[in-house]
Amino acid sequence: MSEQVGITISNHFLQNQQLSPGATGSFTRLLQALVLACKIIQRDVGKAGLVDVLGRSGAINIQGEEVQKLDELANTTIKRRLSASGEVCALASEEEADVIEIPRQYPQGNYIVHFDPLDGSSNIDANVSIGTIFSIYRRLSPPDSESTNQDVLQPGIKQVGAGYIIYGSSCILVFSTGQGVNGFTLDPSIGEFLLSHPNIKTPRRGKIYSINEGNYTYWDEGTRNYINYIKEGYSEHGVHYTSRYIGSIVADFHRNLLYGGIFLYPADLKDPLKPQGKLRLMCEANPLAYIIEQAGGVASTGTERILDIEPTYIHQRVPLIIGSPDDVALYQEFLRRERTWPQA
Ligand code: P6P
């Protein structure tokens, strides 16, 4: 057990800053603003059920404002807190069609953040865990200038930080700045995130597969053969996989990160408008790919490393196959048709 367990996330940031030669505190201030935004979202998500009841009575509006959809509220919270930090020159949200300009009253900072403010929010009425996902890049254009497309559309390998927050049975923030993956759990009694999962590493192979099997008829042959194999073939060799799929990627990803296994959202023919699958490269696949690689895992489209993809559009969608390296490697064999099931 690391002696660091229990330190606050603020102290963790400051320790990292002291280890970074030439650090100015700018990145730390950005991370602090993000943590504050997530604490506010956690508070609002925690009242979701009540807001609906109280909202109807008209007795209480959330934060004294017109009751908003929670994902709109989360989006606004993150935009306001990051802009006010003075550390960002551009933002891109899953909730907004275009790049978000930073209001003139704030300095143009040196970072760009892509974020999904409240992923899985359609599950909130069922009290299923949902989350915020974020991905941080350093600007390429000169300081104090207008941000450019090149600033916003960088490959995932250029991320300088990424992470997610799960609003569930407890609120946990998992992130990396390139020196491994750490998890912090919110202690609501003191309003602090405390280090609870130091240096997370994912198992080389797991026994969990996560995929929406309702899309089976829309998958390519390699994906169908792989899923059939781990459901039928493996058990012949004494390895029995179990299916776990919540439909909220932060929850599915976090479980597989800790226990091992594979999460798949392959390209499917279900929606002609989304031939590359449902998940977004910049605010879902890239940050989770950064995390899984830092934890010893793999993230691929099935044929290409996620972090190598040169993005062309902020809402670009990609197939995502992510998790334990041996599980992803086996899937790729089926995709290349080196393996077939049932045996030809
Ligand atoms: P489906 C939630 O809407 C989300 O973006 C991810 O969190 C989740 O993994 C996926 O969609 C679920 O999609 O098509 O299986 O309902």
mmCIF file of C-alpha atoms in Angstrom, residues 130-285:
data_model
loop_
_atom_site.group_PDB
_atom_site.id
_atom_site.type_symbol
_atom_site.label_atom_id
_atom_site.label_comp_id
_atom_site.label_asym_id
_atom_site.label_seq_id
_atom_site.Cartn_x
_atom_site.Cartn_y
_atom_site.Cartn_z
ATOM 1 C CA ILE A 130 -22.650 8.495 -15.199
ATOM 2 C CA GLY A 131 -19.537 10.558 -15.673
ATOM 3 C CA THR A 132 -17.450 13.415 -16.996
ATOM 4 C CA ILE A 133 -14.563 12.690 -19.387
ATOM 5 C CA PHE A 134 -11.788 15.200 -20.182
ATOM 6 C CA SER A 135 -8.763 15.430 -22.460
ATOM 7 C CA ILE A 136 -6.082 18.151 -22.220
ATOM 8 C CA TYR A 137 -3.687 19.429 -24.921
ATOM 9 C CA ARG A 138 -1.080 22.177 -24.913
ATOM 10 C CA ARG A 139 -1.589 24.860 -27.552
ATOM 11 C CA LEU A 140 0.659 24.829 -30.650
ATOM 12 C CA SER A 141 0.000 28.461 -31.666
ATOM 13 C CA PRO A 142 1.818 31.395 -30.007
ATOM 14 C CA PRO A 143 0.644 32.464 -26.505
ATOM 15 C CA ASP A 144 -2.023 35.214 -26.219
ATOM 16 C CA SER A 145 -3.102 34.619 -29.840
ATOM 17 C CA GLU A 146 -6.383 33.259 -31.152
ATOM 18 C CA SER A 147 -6.507 29.460 -30.918
ATOM 19 C CA THR A 148 -6.322 27.624 -34.255
ATOM 20 C CA ASN A 149 -7.758 24.451 -35.760
ATOM 21 C CA GLN A 150 -4.320 22.856 -35.315
ATOM 22 C CA ASP A 151 -4.544 23.605 -31.587
ATOM 23 C CA VAL A 152 -7.924 21.878 -31.300
ATOM 24 C CA LEU A 153 -7.414 18.921 -33.661
ATOM 25 C CA GLN A 154 -4.321 17.170 -32.299
ATOM 26 C CA PRO A 155 -3.818 13.371 -32.231
ATOM 27 C CA GLY A 156 -4.405 11.685 -28.871
ATOM 28 C CA ILE A 157 -0.674 10.988 -28.472
ATOM 29 C CA LYS A 158 -0.252 14.751 -27.879
ATOM 30 C CA GLN A 159 -2.455 14.796 -24.773
ATOM 31 C CA VAL A 160 -0.734 16.184 -21.661
ATOM 32 C CA GLY A 161 -3.474 14.914 -19.366
ATOM 33 C CA ALA A 162 -6.777 13.014 -19.451
ATOM 34 C CA GLY A 163 -9.253 11.469 -17.072
ATOM 35 C CA TYR A 164 -12.807 10.845 -15.989
ATOM 36 C CA ILE A 165 -15.054 11.274 -12.963
ATOM 37 C CA ILE A 166 -17.705 8.700 -12.075
ATOM 38 C CA TYR A 167 -20.781 9.981 -10.220
ATOM 39 C CA GLY A 168 -21.860 6.708 -8.677
ATOM 40 C CA SER A 169 -22.029 4.896 -5.333
ATOM 41 C CA SER A 170 -19.009 7.072 -4.598
ATOM 42 C CA CYS A 171 -17.494 9.866 -6.672
ATOM 43 C CA ILE A 172 -14.097 8.836 -8.049
ATOM 44 C CA LEU A 173 -11.741 10.864 -10.250
ATOM 45 C CA VAL A 174 -9.224 8.861 -12.294
ATOM 46 C CA PHE A 175 -6.608 10.695 -14.320
ATOM 47 C CA SER A 176 -3.088 10.675 -15.692
ATOM 48 C CA THR A 177 -0.606 13.349 -16.747
ATOM 49 C CA GLY A 178 1.751 10.792 -18.284
ATOM 50 C CA GLN A 179 3.307 9.338 -15.121
ATOM 51 C CA GLY A 180 0.860 6.506 -14.495
ATOM 52 C CA VAL A 181 -2.809 6.475 -13.470
ATOM 53 C CA ASN A 182 -4.173 7.511 -10.063
ATOM 54 C CA GLY A 183 -7.702 7.369 -8.626
ATOM 55 C CA PHE A 184 -9.076 9.808 -6.059
ATOM 56 C CA THR A 185 -12.301 9.278 -4.120
ATOM 57 C CA LEU A 186 -14.369 12.234 -2.927
ATOM 58 C CA ASP A 187 -14.865 12.418 0.843
ATOM 59 C CA PRO A 188 -18.117 14.433 0.898
ATOM 60 C CA SER A 189 -17.726 15.164 4.596
ATOM 61 C CA ILE A 190 -14.708 17.370 3.853
ATOM 62 C CA GLY A 191 -15.290 18.051 0.127
ATOM 63 C CA GLU A 192 -11.852 16.705 -0.790
ATOM 64 C CA PHE A 193 -10.720 14.111 -3.344
ATOM 65 C CA LEU A 194 -8.323 11.747 -1.527
ATOM 66 C CA LEU A 195 -5.881 9.375 -3.238
ATOM 67 C CA SER A 196 -7.517 5.932 -3.011
ATOM 68 C CA HIS A 197 -6.153 4.042 -6.067
ATOM 69 C CA PRO A 198 -2.439 4.856 -6.570
ATOM 70 C CA ASN A 199 -0.667 3.726 -9.755
ATOM 71 C CA ILE A 200 -3.537 1.721 -11.309
ATOM 72 C CA LYS A 201 -2.421 -1.098 -13.646
ATOM 73 C CA THR A 202 -4.868 -3.150 -15.707
ATOM 74 C CA PRO A 203 -4.430 -6.994 -15.879
ATOM 75 C CA ARG A 204 -2.872 -8.432 -19.048
ATOM 76 C CA ARG A 205 -6.037 -10.507 -19.588
ATOM 77 C CA GLY A 206 -9.470 -10.391 -18.000
ATOM 78 C CA LYS A 207 -12.644 -12.473 -18.046
ATOM 79 C CA ILE A 208 -15.113 -9.662 -18.742
ATOM 80 C CA TYR A 209 -16.376 -8.575 -22.134
ATOM 81 C CA SER A 210 -18.503 -5.450 -22.514
ATOM 82 C CA ILE A 211 -20.477 -4.867 -25.714
ATOM 83 C CA ASN A 212 -24.086 -4.050 -26.631
ATOM 84 C CA GLU A 213 -25.151 -7.450 -27.998
ATOM 85 C CA GLY A 214 -28.367 -5.855 -29.233
ATOM 86 C CA ASN A 215 -26.259 -4.635 -32.157
ATOM 87 C CA TYR A 216 -25.142 -8.194 -33.078
ATOM 88 C CA THR A 217 -26.773 -8.234 -36.499
ATOM 89 C CA TYR A 218 -25.042 -4.951 -37.419
ATOM 90 C CA TRP A 219 -21.501 -6.099 -36.584
ATOM 91 C CA ASP A 220 -18.861 -7.218 -39.066
ATOM 92 C CA GLU A 221 -18.053 -10.948 -39.299
ATOM 93 C CA GLY A 222 -14.811 -10.718 -37.301
ATOM 94 C CA THR A 223 -16.563 -9.117 -34.318
ATOM 95 C CA ARG A 224 -19.353 -11.735 -34.399
ATOM 96 C CA ASN A 225 -16.799 -14.556 -34.582
ATOM 97 C CA TYR A 226 -14.827 -13.112 -31.658
ATOM 98 C CA ILE A 227 -17.880 -12.685 -29.426
ATOM 99 C CA ASN A 228 -19.124 -16.190 -30.296
ATOM 100 C CA TYR A 229 -15.690 -17.590 -29.492
ATOM 101 C CA ILE A 230 -15.361 -16.048 -26.039
ATOM 102 C CA LYS A 231 -18.942 -17.103 -25.267
ATOM 103 C CA GLU A 232 -18.576 -20.697 -26.515
ATOM 104 C CA GLY A 233 -15.037 -21.547 -27.530
ATOM 105 C CA TYR A 234 -13.084 -20.365 -24.545
ATOM 106 C CA SER A 235 -15.261 -22.234 -22.107
ATOM 107 C CA GLU A 236 -13.984 -25.447 -23.790
ATOM 108 C CA HIS A 237 -10.535 -24.440 -22.543
ATOM 109 C CA GLY A 238 -11.753 -23.733 -19.034
ATOM 110 C CA VAL A 239 -11.803 -19.980 -19.466
ATOM 111 C CA HIS A 240 -15.303 -18.644 -18.927
ATOM 112 C CA TYR A 241 -15.932 -15.002 -19.829
ATOM 113 C CA THR A 242 -18.760 -13.054 -18.273
ATOM 114 C CA SER A 243 -20.709 -10.243 -19.923
ATOM 115 C CA ARG A 244 -20.950 -6.900 -18.156
ATOM 116 C CA TYR A 245 -22.463 -3.887 -19.965
ATOM 117 C CA ILE A 246 -23.962 -0.879 -18.176
ATOM 118 C CA GLY A 247 -24.301 1.410 -21.200
ATOM 119 C CA SER A 248 -22.350 4.165 -19.440
ATOM 120 C CA ILE A 249 -18.781 4.067 -20.693
ATOM 121 C CA VAL A 250 -17.117 5.604 -17.641
ATOM 122 C CA ALA A 251 -18.639 2.851 -15.466
ATOM 123 C CA ASP A 252 -17.918 0.036 -17.944
ATOM 124 C CA PHE A 253 -14.386 1.312 -18.577
ATOM 125 C CA HIS A 254 -13.569 1.817 -14.889
ATOM 126 C CA ARG A 255 -14.673 -1.714 -13.926
ATOM 127 C CA ASN A 256 -12.629 -3.274 -16.742
ATOM 128 C CA LEU A 257 -9.618 -1.059 -15.944
ATOM 129 C CA LEU A 258 -9.525 -2.445 -12.399
ATOM 130 C CA TYR A 259 -10.604 -6.062 -13.048
ATOM 131 C CA GLY A 260 -9.304 -6.613 -16.595
ATOM 132 C CA GLY A 261 -11.294 -7.394 -19.717
ATOM 133 C CA ILE A 262 -12.364 -5.781 -22.978
ATOM 134 C CA PHE A 263 -14.866 -3.067 -23.914
ATOM 135 C CA LEU A 264 -16.002 -2.960 -27.511
ATOM 136 C CA TYR A 265 -18.034 -0.416 -29.422
ATOM 137 C CA PRO A 266 -17.219 -1.498 -32.985
ATOM 138 C CA ALA A 267 -18.297 0.133 -36.193
ATOM 139 C CA ASP A 268 -21.800 -1.098 -36.957
ATOM 140 C CA LEU A 269 -24.368 -0.700 -39.701
ATOM 141 C CA LYS A 270 -27.124 0.265 -37.262
ATOM 142 C CA ASP A 271 -27.029 4.009 -37.950
ATOM 143 C CA PRO A 272 -25.980 5.022 -41.482
ATOM 144 C CA LEU A 273 -25.036 8.408 -40.040
ATOM 145 C CA LYS A 274 -22.575 6.744 -37.666
ATOM 146 C CA PRO A 275 -20.781 4.102 -39.771
ATOM 147 C CA GLN A 276 -17.734 4.346 -37.501
ATOM 148 C CA GLY A 277 -19.786 3.540 -34.385
ATOM 149 C CA LYS A 278 -21.208 5.820 -31.732
ATOM 150 C CA LEU A 279 -18.250 6.949 -29.631
ATOM 151 C CA ARG A 280 -16.425 10.218 -30.194
ATOM 152 C CA LEU A 281 -12.665 10.271 -30.738
ATOM 153 C CA MET A 282 -11.762 13.560 -29.019
ATOM 154 C CA CYS A 283 -13.889 13.447 -25.849
ATOM 155 C CA GLU A 284 -14.321 9.684 -25.261
ATOM 156 C CA ALA A 285 -11.885 7.406 -27.132
#
